Short mmCIF file of C-alpha atoms in Angstrom, two decimals:
data_model
loop_
_atom_site.label_atom_id
_atom_site.label_comp_id
_atom_site.label_asym_id
_atom_site.label_seq_id
_atom_site.Cartn_x
_atom_site.Cartn_y
_atom_site.Cartn_z
CA MET A 175 123.97 156.21 -45.98
CA ARG A 176 125.28 154.25 -43.00
CA ARG A 177 128.61 152.67 -43.78
CA HIS A 178 131.12 150.48 -42.06
CA ILE A 179 134.24 152.39 -41.08
CA PRO A 180 136.42 150.42 -43.58
CA GLU A 181 134.41 151.97 -46.41
CA THR A 182 134.76 155.62 -45.34
CA LEU A 183 136.92 158.26 -46.94
CA HIS A 184 138.42 159.25 -43.59
CA LEU A 185 139.88 155.81 -42.98
CA GLY A 186 141.14 155.72 -46.56
CA MET A 187 142.96 159.00 -46.04
CA LEU A 188 144.60 157.70 -42.87
CA LEU A 189 145.71 154.48 -44.55
CA ALA A 190 147.04 156.42 -47.54
CA ALA A 191 149.17 158.54 -45.21
CA VAL A 192 150.56 155.33 -43.73
CA GLY A 193 151.27 154.01 -47.23
CA GLY A 194 153.25 157.08 -48.23
CA PHE A 195 155.07 157.08 -44.90
CA LEU A 196 156.20 153.47 -45.34
CA ASP A 197 157.46 154.07 -48.88
CA ALA A 198 159.61 156.96 -47.66
CA TYR A 199 160.80 154.91 -44.68
CA THR A 200 161.97 151.88 -46.65
CA TYR A 201 163.50 153.98 -49.41
CA LEU A 202 165.52 156.21 -47.08
CA SER A 203 166.48 153.84 -44.29
CA ARG A 204 166.24 150.33 -45.74
CA GLY A 205 168.33 150.36 -48.90
CA LYS A 206 166.36 152.48 -51.40
CA VAL A 207 163.60 149.94 -51.97
CA PHE A 208 159.93 150.89 -52.23
CA ALA A 209 157.64 148.99 -49.88
CA ASN A 210 154.45 149.73 -51.80
CA ALA A 211 155.36 150.77 -55.33
CA GLN A 212 156.16 147.39 -56.83
CA THR A 213 156.12 148.97 -60.29
CA GLY A 214 159.21 150.93 -59.29
CA ASN A 215 160.87 147.80 -57.95
CA LEU A 216 160.06 145.89 -61.16
CA VAL A 217 161.53 148.69 -63.27
CA LEU A 218 164.72 148.66 -61.22
CA LEU A 219 164.75 144.86 -61.40
CA GLY A 220 164.60 144.97 -65.20
CA ILE A 221 167.32 147.63 -65.42
CA ARG A 222 169.73 145.75 -63.17
CA ALA A 223 168.99 142.40 -64.80
CA PHE A 224 169.73 143.67 -68.32
CA GLU A 225 172.87 145.35 -67.03
CA GLY A 226 173.99 141.93 -65.79
CA ASP A 227 173.98 143.04 -62.15
CA TRP A 228 172.13 139.99 -60.87
CA GLN A 229 173.04 140.53 -57.23
CA THR A 230 171.32 143.93 -57.19
CA ALA A 231 168.45 142.58 -59.31
CA LEU A 232 167.69 139.94 -56.70
CA HIS A 233 167.58 142.76 -54.17
CA TYR A 234 164.33 143.87 -55.85
CA VAL A 235 162.88 140.39 -56.30
CA VAL A 236 162.45 139.95 -52.54
CA PRO A 237 159.83 142.70 -51.94
CA VAL A 238 157.91 141.76 -55.10
CA CYS A 239 157.57 138.13 -53.98
CA ALA A 240 156.63 139.27 -50.47
CA PHE A 241 153.92 141.49 -51.94
CA VAL A 242 152.42 138.53 -53.78
CA LEU A 243 152.38 136.45 -50.59
CA GLY A 244 150.72 139.32 -48.71
CA VAL A 245 147.86 139.40 -51.21
CA VAL A 246 147.44 135.64 -50.86
CA LEU A 247 147.23 135.84 -47.05
CA ALA A 248 144.77 138.75 -47.14
CA GLU A 249 142.53 136.81 -49.51
CA SER A 250 142.74 133.76 -47.23
CA ILE A 251 141.66 135.85 -44.24
CA ARG A 252 138.80 137.40 -46.21
CA PHE A 253 137.65 133.99 -47.39
CA ARG A 254 137.44 132.81 -43.76
CA ARG A 255 135.93 136.03 -42.44
CA ASP A 256 132.86 134.29 -41.00
CA ARG A 257 135.10 132.63 -38.41
CA PHE A 258 135.96 135.95 -36.78
CA MET A 259 133.06 136.76 -34.47
CA THR A 260 134.36 139.68 -32.37
CA LEU A 261 136.72 141.28 -34.89
CA HIS A 262 136.15 142.54 -38.40
CA TRP A 263 138.43 140.55 -40.70
CA ARG A 264 140.09 143.79 -41.79
CA GLN A 265 141.02 144.46 -38.16
CA LEU A 266 142.91 141.19 -38.19
CA VAL A 267 144.76 142.34 -41.31
CA LEU A 268 145.72 145.58 -39.57
CA GLY A 269 146.77 143.61 -36.50
CA VAL A 270 149.23 141.59 -38.56
CA GLU A 271 150.52 144.79 -40.16
CA ILE A 272 151.01 146.47 -36.78
CA ILE A 273 152.94 143.52 -35.34
CA VAL A 274 155.25 143.35 -38.36
CA LEU A 275 155.97 147.11 -38.33
CA VAL A 276 156.73 147.13 -34.59
CA ALA A 277 159.10 144.20 -35.06
CA ALA A 278 160.79 145.98 -38.00
CA ALA A 279 161.72 148.89 -35.75
CA PHE A 280 164.14 146.65 -33.87
CA VAL A 281 165.77 144.86 -36.81
CA PRO A 282 169.31 146.16 -37.58
CA GLU A 283 170.11 147.67 -40.95
CA GLN A 284 172.18 144.68 -42.05
CA PHE A 285 168.88 142.82 -42.40
CA ASN A 286 167.26 145.43 -44.66
CA ASP A 287 166.17 142.85 -47.24
CA MET A 288 164.19 141.01 -44.60
CA VAL A 289 162.54 144.21 -43.40
CA ASN A 290 161.68 145.30 -46.94
CA ALA A 291 160.09 141.93 -47.58
CA ALA A 292 158.08 142.15 -44.35
CA VAL A 293 156.87 145.69 -45.05
CA SER A 294 155.94 144.83 -48.64
CA PHE A 295 154.09 141.80 -47.32
CA VAL A 296 151.86 143.80 -44.96
CA CYS A 297 151.38 146.65 -47.43
CA ALA A 298 150.02 144.10 -49.89
CA MET A 299 147.60 142.90 -47.22
CA GLN A 300 146.46 146.49 -46.66
CA VAL A 301 145.94 147.40 -50.31
CA ASN A 302 144.11 144.15 -50.97
CA SER A 303 141.80 144.53 -47.96
CA PHE A 304 140.80 148.20 -48.24
CA ARG A 305 139.61 148.62 -51.79
CA THR A 306 136.78 151.16 -51.74
CA PHE A 307 135.72 154.40 -50.11
CA GLU A 308 132.03 155.22 -50.48
CA ASP A 309 131.74 152.67 -53.32
CA ASN A 310 134.73 154.11 -55.21
CA PRO A 311 137.57 151.66 -55.94
CA TYR A 312 140.93 153.01 -54.81
CA ALA A 313 144.35 152.03 -53.43
CA THR A 314 145.87 153.10 -50.12
CA THR A 315 149.50 152.34 -50.95
CA MET A 316 149.94 153.79 -54.45
CA CYS A 317 148.64 156.75 -56.45
CA THR A 318 148.55 156.02 -60.19
CA GLY A 319 145.08 154.46 -60.23
CA ASN A 320 143.74 157.08 -57.80
CA LEU A 321 145.08 159.89 -59.98
CA ARG A 322 143.39 158.43 -63.06
CA SER A 323 140.08 157.80 -61.29
CA GLY A 324 140.03 161.21 -59.63
CA THR A 325 140.70 162.96 -62.91
CA VAL A 326 137.94 161.00 -64.66
CA GLN A 327 135.44 161.86 -61.93
CA LEU A 328 136.24 165.57 -62.09
CA TRP A 329 136.00 165.54 -65.89
CA ARG A 330 132.57 163.93 -65.60
CA TYR A 331 131.52 166.58 -63.11
CA PHE A 332 132.48 169.43 -65.43
CA LYS A 333 130.76 167.60 -68.29
CA HIS A 334 127.50 166.60 -66.57
CA ARG A 335 127.46 168.66 -63.33
CA GLU A 336 126.67 165.64 -61.18
CA LYS A 337 127.60 166.39 -57.57
CA GLU A 338 128.43 162.76 -56.90
CA ASN A 339 131.21 162.95 -59.48
CA LEU A 340 132.61 166.04 -57.77
CA ARG A 341 132.48 164.35 -54.38
CA SER A 342 134.23 161.24 -55.68
CA GLY A 343 136.88 163.22 -57.57
CA LEU A 344 137.74 165.36 -54.58
CA GLY A 345 137.84 162.21 -52.45
CA TYR A 346 140.45 160.66 -54.71
CA PHE A 347 142.61 163.76 -54.60
CA ALA A 348 142.25 163.93 -50.81
CA VAL A 349 143.63 160.38 -50.63
CA ILE A 350 146.52 161.37 -52.93
CA LEU A 351 147.26 164.44 -50.82
CA CYS A 352 147.39 162.30 -47.68
CA PHE A 353 149.73 159.83 -49.41
CA VAL A 354 152.10 162.61 -50.46
CA SER A 355 151.93 164.24 -47.02
CA GLY A 356 152.65 160.90 -45.37
CA ALA A 357 155.68 160.43 -47.61
CA GLY A 358 156.99 163.91 -46.83
CA ILE A 359 156.51 163.59 -43.09
CA GLY A 360 157.92 160.07 -43.17
CA ALA A 361 161.04 161.31 -44.96
CA LEU A 362 161.67 164.11 -42.46
CA LEU A 363 161.17 161.87 -39.44
CA THR A 364 163.20 158.99 -40.87
CA GLU A 365 166.18 161.26 -41.48
CA ASN A 366 166.06 162.40 -37.86
CA ILE A 367 164.95 159.28 -35.99
CA GLY A 368 166.18 156.41 -38.13
CA ILE A 369 164.84 152.89 -38.36
CA LYS A 370 162.55 153.20 -35.32
CA THR A 371 160.47 155.78 -37.21
CA VAL A 372 158.32 152.88 -38.41
CA LEU A 373 156.67 152.85 -34.96
CA ILE A 374 154.76 155.98 -35.98
CA PRO A 375 152.76 154.40 -38.84
CA ALA A 376 152.22 151.39 -36.57
CA ALA A 377 150.58 153.73 -34.06
CA LEU A 378 148.38 155.22 -36.79
CA LEU A 379 147.24 151.74 -37.75
CA ILE A 380 146.27 151.07 -34.13
CA VAL A 381 144.03 154.13 -34.33
CA ALA A 382 142.52 152.80 -37.57
CA ALA A 383 141.89 149.36 -36.08
CA LEU A 384 140.22 150.83 -32.98
CA ALA A 385 138.06 153.13 -35.12
CA MET A 386 136.61 150.09 -36.86
CA PHE A 387 134.82 149.03 -33.69
CA GLU A 388 132.31 151.80 -34.41
CA ARG A 389 130.10 152.63 -37.34
CA ARG A 390 129.21 155.92 -38.93
#
């Protein structure tokens, strides 16, 4: 079946690697806040709030609110997609993400809250815009749903021996592997390079955006 590049497993794996990379980057170099995993931020928010540490609690409110705004902007772009004649609307989303990540590389550490908000904002745009690979719903910036879906697909394969279930299940676990690998590589590079490490996932997103000019 001919598919647009945004729907392919290969692009999903690349974006998942970027998602894991960004989580490691913000956690290690921007004040131990997750850019993508808002569940983690909400848990920490609840803990700090019930401890009475409101200053730290507000530290976690910022990326959560930015994530919500990112989803809203991505939906607005998708709704107006017919206005973009030369670019796929998802390329525009990646363009915004690239610009924000490049800018973040030059923001000093004393403005970590602002960087975390910006990264959460563009990660929300990414996860809201790239929702399927080969008709399978998935996420490129978190793993819980992918782990559940991949496990279900493999169980169905062993139950019914349908090759499509095997293909889908392995696809989900390939995405998870890329996310974990991105996080590991991101952690190693961040510890050695520092805040400018974020230029690396920005470069990967440029590759993704350029790949979308072609079809497979």
